[in-house]
JSON list of C-alpha atoms in Angstrom, two decimals:
[
{"chain": "X", "resi": 1, "resn": "MET", "atom": "CA", "xyz": [4.81, 17.66, 0.87]},
{"chain": "X", "resi": 2, "resn": "LEU", "atom": "CA", "xyz": [2.73, 15.26, 2.97]},
{"chain": "X", "resi": 3, "resn": "THR", "atom": "CA", "xyz": [3.80, 14.47, 6.50]},
{"chain": "X", "resi": 4, "resn": "ALA", "atom": "CA", "xyz": [2.94, 11.54, 8.41]},
{"chain": "X", "resi": 5, "resn": "PRO", "atom": "CA", "xyz": [1.81, 12.19, 11.82]},
{"chain": "X", "resi": 6, "resn": "VAL", "atom": "CA", "xyz": [2.30, 8.42, 12.80]},
{"chain": "X", "resi": 7, "resn": "LEU", "atom": "CA", "xyz": [6.43, 9.69, 12.94]},
{"chain": "X", "resi": 8, "resn": "ARG", "atom": "CA", "xyz": [5.50, 11.20, 16.50]},
{"chain": "X", "resi": 9, "resn": "GLY", "atom": "CA", "xyz": [5.99, 7.97, 17.93]},
{"chain": "X", "resi": 10, "resn": "THR", "atom": "CA", "xyz": [9.15, 6.90, 19.82]},
{"chain": "X", "resi": 11, "resn": "PRO", "atom": "CA", "xyz": [12.67, 5.99, 18.11]},
{"chain": "X", "resi": 12, "resn": "GLY", "atom": "CA", "xyz": [12.59, 2.69, 16.31]},
{"chain": "X", "resi": 13, "resn": "ASP", "atom": "CA", "xyz": [8.79, 2.81, 15.99]},
{"chain": "X", "resi": 14, "resn": "PHE", "atom": "CA", "xyz": [8.31, 3.33, 12.32]},
{"chain": "X", "resi": 15, "resn": "PRO", "atom": "CA", "xyz": [4.77, 3.10, 10.50]},
{"chain": "X", "resi": 16, "resn": "TRP", "atom": "CA", "xyz": [5.91, 0.72, 7.82]},
{"chain": "X", "resi": 17, "resn": "ASP", "atom": "CA", "xyz": [7.01, -1.85, 10.59]},
{"chain": "X", "resi": 18, "resn": "ARG", "atom": "CA", "xyz": [3.73, -1.64, 11.97]},
{"chain": "X", "resi": 19, "resn": "PHE", "atom": "CA", "xyz": [1.77, -1.75, 8.86]},
{"chain": "X", "resi": 20, "resn": "GLU", "atom": "CA", "xyz": [3.90, -5.15, 8.02]},
{"chain": "X", "resi": 21, "resn": "ALA", "atom": "CA", "xyz": [2.56, -6.10, 11.44]},
{"chain": "X", "resi": 22, "resn": "ALA", "atom": "CA", "xyz": [-1.26, -5.82, 10.75]},
{"chain": "X", "resi": 23, "resn": "ALA", "atom": "CA", "xyz": [-1.11, -7.16, 7.24]},
{"chain": "X", "resi": 24, "resn": "LEU", "atom": "CA", "xyz": [0.72, -10.46, 8.60]},
{"chain": "X", "resi": 25, "resn": "GLU", "atom": "CA", "xyz": [-1.88, -10.71, 11.72]},
{"chain": "X", "resi": 26, "resn": "ALA", "atom": "CA", "xyz": [-4.97, -9.93, 9.09]},
{"chain": "X", "resi": 27, "resn": "GLY", "atom": "CA", "xyz": [-3.62, -12.95, 7.03]},
{"chain": "X", "resi": 28, "resn": "VAL", "atom": "CA", "xyz": [-1.66, -11.26, 4.03]},
{"chain": "X", "resi": 29, "resn": "SER", "atom": "CA", "xyz": [1.09, -13.24, 2.46]},
{"chain": "X", "resi": 30, "resn": "LYS", "atom": "CA", "xyz": [4.61, -12.82, 4.11]},
{"chain": "X", "resi": 31, "resn": "ASP", "atom": "CA", "xyz": [5.83, -11.92, 0.52]},
{"chain": "X", "resi": 32, "resn": "LEU", "atom": "CA", "xyz": [3.36, -9.31, -0.10]},
{"chain": "X", "resi": 33, "resn": "ALA", "atom": "CA", "xyz": [2.97, -7.89, 3.59]},
{"chain": "X", "resi": 34, "resn": "ASN", "atom": "CA", "xyz": [6.80, -7.41, 3.05]},
{"chain": "X", "resi": 35, "resn": "LEU", "atom": "CA", "xyz": [6.42, -5.68, -0.29]},
{"chain": "X", "resi": 36, "resn": "GLY", "atom": "CA", "xyz": [3.96, -3.22, 0.75]},
{"chain": "X", "resi": 37, "resn": "ARG", "atom": "CA", "xyz": [6.18, -2.53, 3.82]},
{"chain": "X", "resi": 38, "resn": "ALA", "atom": "CA", "xyz": [9.20, -1.83, 1.54]},
{"chain": "X", "resi": 39, "resn": "ILE", "atom": "CA", "xyz": [6.52, 0.43, -0.88]},
{"chain": "X", "resi": 40, "resn": "PHE", "atom": "CA", "xyz": [5.64, 2.18, 2.63]},
{"chain": "X", "resi": 41, "resn": "ARG", "atom": "CA", "xyz": [9.15, 3.06, 3.75]},
{"chain": "X", "resi": 42, "resn": "GLU", "atom": "CA", "xyz": [10.40, 3.90, 0.04]},
{"chain": "X", "resi": 43, "resn": "ALA", "atom": "CA", "xyz": [7.71, 6.22, -0.52]},
{"chain": "X", "resi": 44, "resn": "PHE", "atom": "CA", "xyz": [9.08, 8.47, 2.63]},
{"chain": "X", "resi": 45, "resn": "GLN", "atom": "CA", "xyz": [12.65, 7.69, 2.38]},
{"chain": "X", "resi": 46, "resn": "HIS", "atom": "CA", "xyz": [13.12, 8.69, -1.02]},
{"chain": "X", "resi": 47, "resn": "ASP", "atom": "CA", "xyz": [10.26, 11.37, -1.24]},
{"chain": "X", "resi": 48, "resn": "TRP", "atom": "CA", "xyz": [8.26, 9.89, -3.61]},
{"chain": "X", "resi": 49, "resn": "SER", "atom": "CA", "xyz": [5.29, 11.95, -4.58]},
{"chain": "X", "resi": 50, "resn": "ASP", "atom": "CA", "xyz": [2.48, 13.11, -2.84]},
{"chain": "X", "resi": 51, "resn": "GLU", "atom": "CA", "xyz": [0.43, 11.01, -5.08]},
{"chain": "X", "resi": 52, "resn": "LEU", "atom": "CA", "xyz": [2.73, 8.08, -4.74]},
{"chain": "X", "resi": 53, "resn": "LYS", "atom": "CA", "xyz": [2.87, 8.44, -0.90]},
{"chain": "X", "resi": 54, "resn": "VAL", "atom": "CA", "xyz": [-1.07, 8.47, -0.68]},
{"chain": "X", "resi": 55, "resn": "GLU", "atom": "CA", "xyz": [-1.39, 5.23, -2.67]},
{"chain": "X", "resi": 56, "resn": "CYS", "atom": "CA", "xyz": [1.56, 3.60, -0.56]},
{"chain": "X", "resi": 57, "resn": "GLY", "atom": "CA", "xyz": [-0.12, 3.88, 2.74]},
{"chain": "X", "resi": 58, "resn": "TRP", "atom": "CA", "xyz": [0.83, 7.42, 4.13]},
{"chain": "X", "resi": 59, "resn": "LEU", "atom": "CA", "xyz": [-2.93, 8.83, 4.98]},
{"chain": "X", "resi": 60, "resn": "ASP", "atom": "CA", "xyz": [-4.49, 5.50, 6.24]},
{"chain": "X", "resi": 61, "resn": "GLY", "atom": "CA", "xyz": [-1.27, 3.86, 7.51]},
{"chain": "X", "resi": 62, "resn": "GLY", "atom": "CA", "xyz": [-1.72, 1.36, 4.76]},
{"chain": "X", "resi": 63, "resn": "GLN", "atom": "CA", "xyz": [-5.38, 0.05, 5.27]},
{"chain": "X", "resi": 64, "resn": "ARG", "atom": "CA", "xyz": [-6.13, 0.47, 2.21]},
{"chain": "X", "resi": 65, "resn": "LEU", "atom": "CA", "xyz": [-3.22, -1.54, 1.16]},
{"chain": "X", "resi": 66, "resn": "VAL", "atom": "CA", "xyz": [-4.32, -4.68, 3.06]},
{"chain": "X", "resi": 67, "resn": "TYR", "atom": "CA", "xyz": [-7.72, -4.70, 1.52]},
{"chain": "X", "resi": 68, "resn": "GLN", "atom": "CA", "xyz": [-5.78, -4.60, -2.24]},
{"chain": "X", "resi": 69, "resn": "ALA", "atom": "CA", "xyz": [-3.54, -7.41, -1.13]},
{"chain": "X", "resi": 70, "resn": "PHE", "atom": "CA", "xyz": [-6.66, -9.43, 0.11]},
{"chain": "X", "resi": 71, "resn": "ALA", "atom": "CA", "xyz": [-8.72, -8.46, -3.31]},
{"chain": "X", "resi": 72, "resn": "PHE", "atom": "CA", "xyz": [-6.01, -8.13, -6.12]},
{"chain": "X", "resi": 73, "resn": "PRO", "atom": "CA", "xyz": [-2.85, -10.04, -4.87]},
{"chain": "X", "resi": 74, "resn": "GLN", "atom": "CA", "xyz": [-1.31, -10.20, -8.41]},
{"chain": "X", "resi": 75, "resn": "ASP", "atom": "CA", "xyz": [-2.10, -6.64, -9.16]},
{"chain": "X", "resi": 76, "resn": "CYS", "atom": "CA", "xyz": [-0.27, -5.44, -6.13]},
{"chain": "X", "resi": 77, "resn": "THR", "atom": "CA", "xyz": [2.72, -7.55, -6.69]},
{"chain": "X", "resi": 78, "resn": "ALA", "atom": "CA", "xyz": [3.27, -6.14, -9.98]},
{"chain": "X", "resi": 79, "resn": "ARG", "atom": "CA", "xyz": [2.65, -2.52, -9.03]},
{"chain": "X", "resi": 80, "resn": "TRP", "atom": "CA", "xyz": [4.29, -2.55, -5.92]},
{"chain": "X", "resi": 81, "resn": "GLN", "atom": "CA", "xyz": [7.48, -4.50, -7.48]},
{"chain": "X", "resi": 82, "resn": "HIS", "atom": "CA", "xyz": [7.19, -1.97, -10.18]},
{"chain": "X", "resi": 83, "resn": "LEU", "atom": "CA", "xyz": [7.17, 0.85, -7.96]},
{"chain": "X", "resi": 84, "resn": "LEU", "atom": "CA", "xyz": [10.25, -0.55, -6.39]},
{"chain": "X", "resi": 85, "resn": "GLU", "atom": "CA", "xyz": [12.16, -1.16, -9.40]},
{"chain": "X", "resi": 86, "resn": "THR", "atom": "CA", "xyz": [11.34, 2.62, -10.57]},
{"chain": "X", "resi": 87, "resn": "ASP", "atom": "CA", "xyz": [11.85, 3.96, -7.39]},
{"chain": "X", "resi": 88, "resn": "GLY", "atom": "CA", "xyz": [8.82, 5.78, -7.63]},
{"chain": "X", "resi": 89, "resn": "VAL", "atom": "CA", "xyz": [9.79, 7.68, -11.00]},
{"chain": "X", "resi": 90, "resn": "PRO", "atom": "CA", "xyz": [6.99, 7.11, -13.78]},
{"chain": "X", "resi": 91, "resn": "ASP", "atom": "CA", "xyz": [8.38, 5.34, -16.86]},
{"chain": "X", "resi": 92, "resn": "ASP", "atom": "CA", "xyz": [7.41, 4.39, -20.32]},
{"chain": "X", "resi": 93, "resn": "VAL", "atom": "CA", "xyz": [6.41, 0.43, -18.99]},
{"chain": "X", "resi": 94, "resn": "GLU", "atom": "CA", "xyz": [4.18, 2.32, -15.97]},
{"chain": "X", "resi": 95, "resn": "VAL", "atom": "CA", "xyz": [2.41, -0.43, -14.30]},
{"chain": "X", "resi": 96, "resn": "PRO", "atom": "CA", "xyz": [-1.54, 0.82, -13.54]},
{"chain": "X", "resi": 97, "resn": "PRO", "atom": "CA", "xyz": [-2.31, 1.37, -9.82]},
{"chain": "X", "resi": 98, "resn": "VAL", "atom": "CA", "xyz": [-4.26, -0.97, -8.09]},
{"chain": "X", "resi": 99, "resn": "THR", "atom": "CA", "xyz": [-8.09, 0.23, -8.18]},
{"chain": "X", "resi": 100, "resn": "VAL", "atom": "CA", "xyz": [-9.22, 2.01, -5.63]},
{"chain": "X", "resi": 101, "resn": "ASP", "atom": "CA", "xyz": [-13.00, 2.32, -6.74]},
{"chain": "X", "resi": 102, "resn": "PRO", "atom": "CA", "xyz": [-15.20, 1.12, -3.96]},
{"chain": "X", "resi": 103, "resn": "TYR", "atom": "CA", "xyz": [-17.43, -0.80, -6.01]},
{"chain": "X", "resi": 104, "resn": "ASP", "atom": "CA", "xyz": [-14.49, -2.90, -7.43]},
{"chain": "X", "resi": 105, "resn": "LEU", "atom": "CA", "xyz": [-12.65, -3.29, -4.21]},
{"chain": "X", "resi": 106, "resn": "ALA", "atom": "CA", "xyz": [-15.87, -4.50, -2.49]},
{"chain": "X", "resi": 107, "resn": "ASP", "atom": "CA", "xyz": [-16.08, -7.16, -5.49]},
{"chain": "X", "resi": 108, "resn": "GLY", "atom": "CA", "xyz": [-12.89, -8.29, -4.97]},
{"chain": "X", "resi": 109, "resn": "LEU", "atom": "CA", "xyz": [-13.12, -9.02, -1.28]},
{"chain": "X", "resi": 110, "resn": "GLY", "atom": "CA", "xyz": [-16.18, -10.70, -1.88]},
{"chain": "X", "resi": 111, "resn": "ALA", "atom": "CA", "xyz": [-14.64, -12.98, -4.51]},
{"chain": "X", "resi": 112, "resn": "VAL", "atom": "CA", "xyz": [-11.85, -14.25, -1.92]},
{"chain": "X", "resi": 113, "resn": "GLY", "atom": "CA", "xyz": [-14.88, -14.49, 1.03]},
{"chain": "X", "resi": 114, "resn": "ILE", "atom": "CA", "xyz": [-14.32, -11.38, 2.53]},
{"chain": "X", "resi": 115, "resn": "LYS", "atom": "CA", "xyz": [-17.69, -9.70, 3.58]},
{"chain": "X", "resi": 116, "resn": "THR", "atom": "CA", "xyz": [-17.92, -5.88, 3.38]},
{"chain": "X", "resi": 117, "resn": "ASN", "atom": "CA", "xyz": [-20.60, -3.91, 4.54]},
{"chain": "X", "resi": 118, "resn": "PHE", "atom": "CA", "xyz": [-20.56, -1.74, 1.41]},
{"chain": "X", "resi": 119, "resn": "ILE", "atom": "CA", "xyz": [-24.12, -0.72, 0.02]},
{"chain": "X", "resi": 120, "resn": "ARG", "atom": "CA", "xyz": [-24.56, -0.64, -3.41]}
]
């Protein structure tokens, strides 16, 4: 089971709240930042699988979620909403995870005007 070292903070200082604040500051839409916050929180509070916890930000504090939200906002909305609706339990209508392939992510970010230092 994964544990989040960020939980050593002070009471009321939750990593999902920090994620949402950082996402908003970076320019992610309010709705998508809130949806990302929700999956980050639910993955921990409802003890989703370790794989889903990683997908939902538990290894990097949600940094990849921010990149995905910029590069693939529609895919993120569909996947994250599905995870909330199913409470992280696989079903017959599984919405695929948003890509984490570095080439695809760099291309997606480039398409919305965010330059990366990714070298091919």
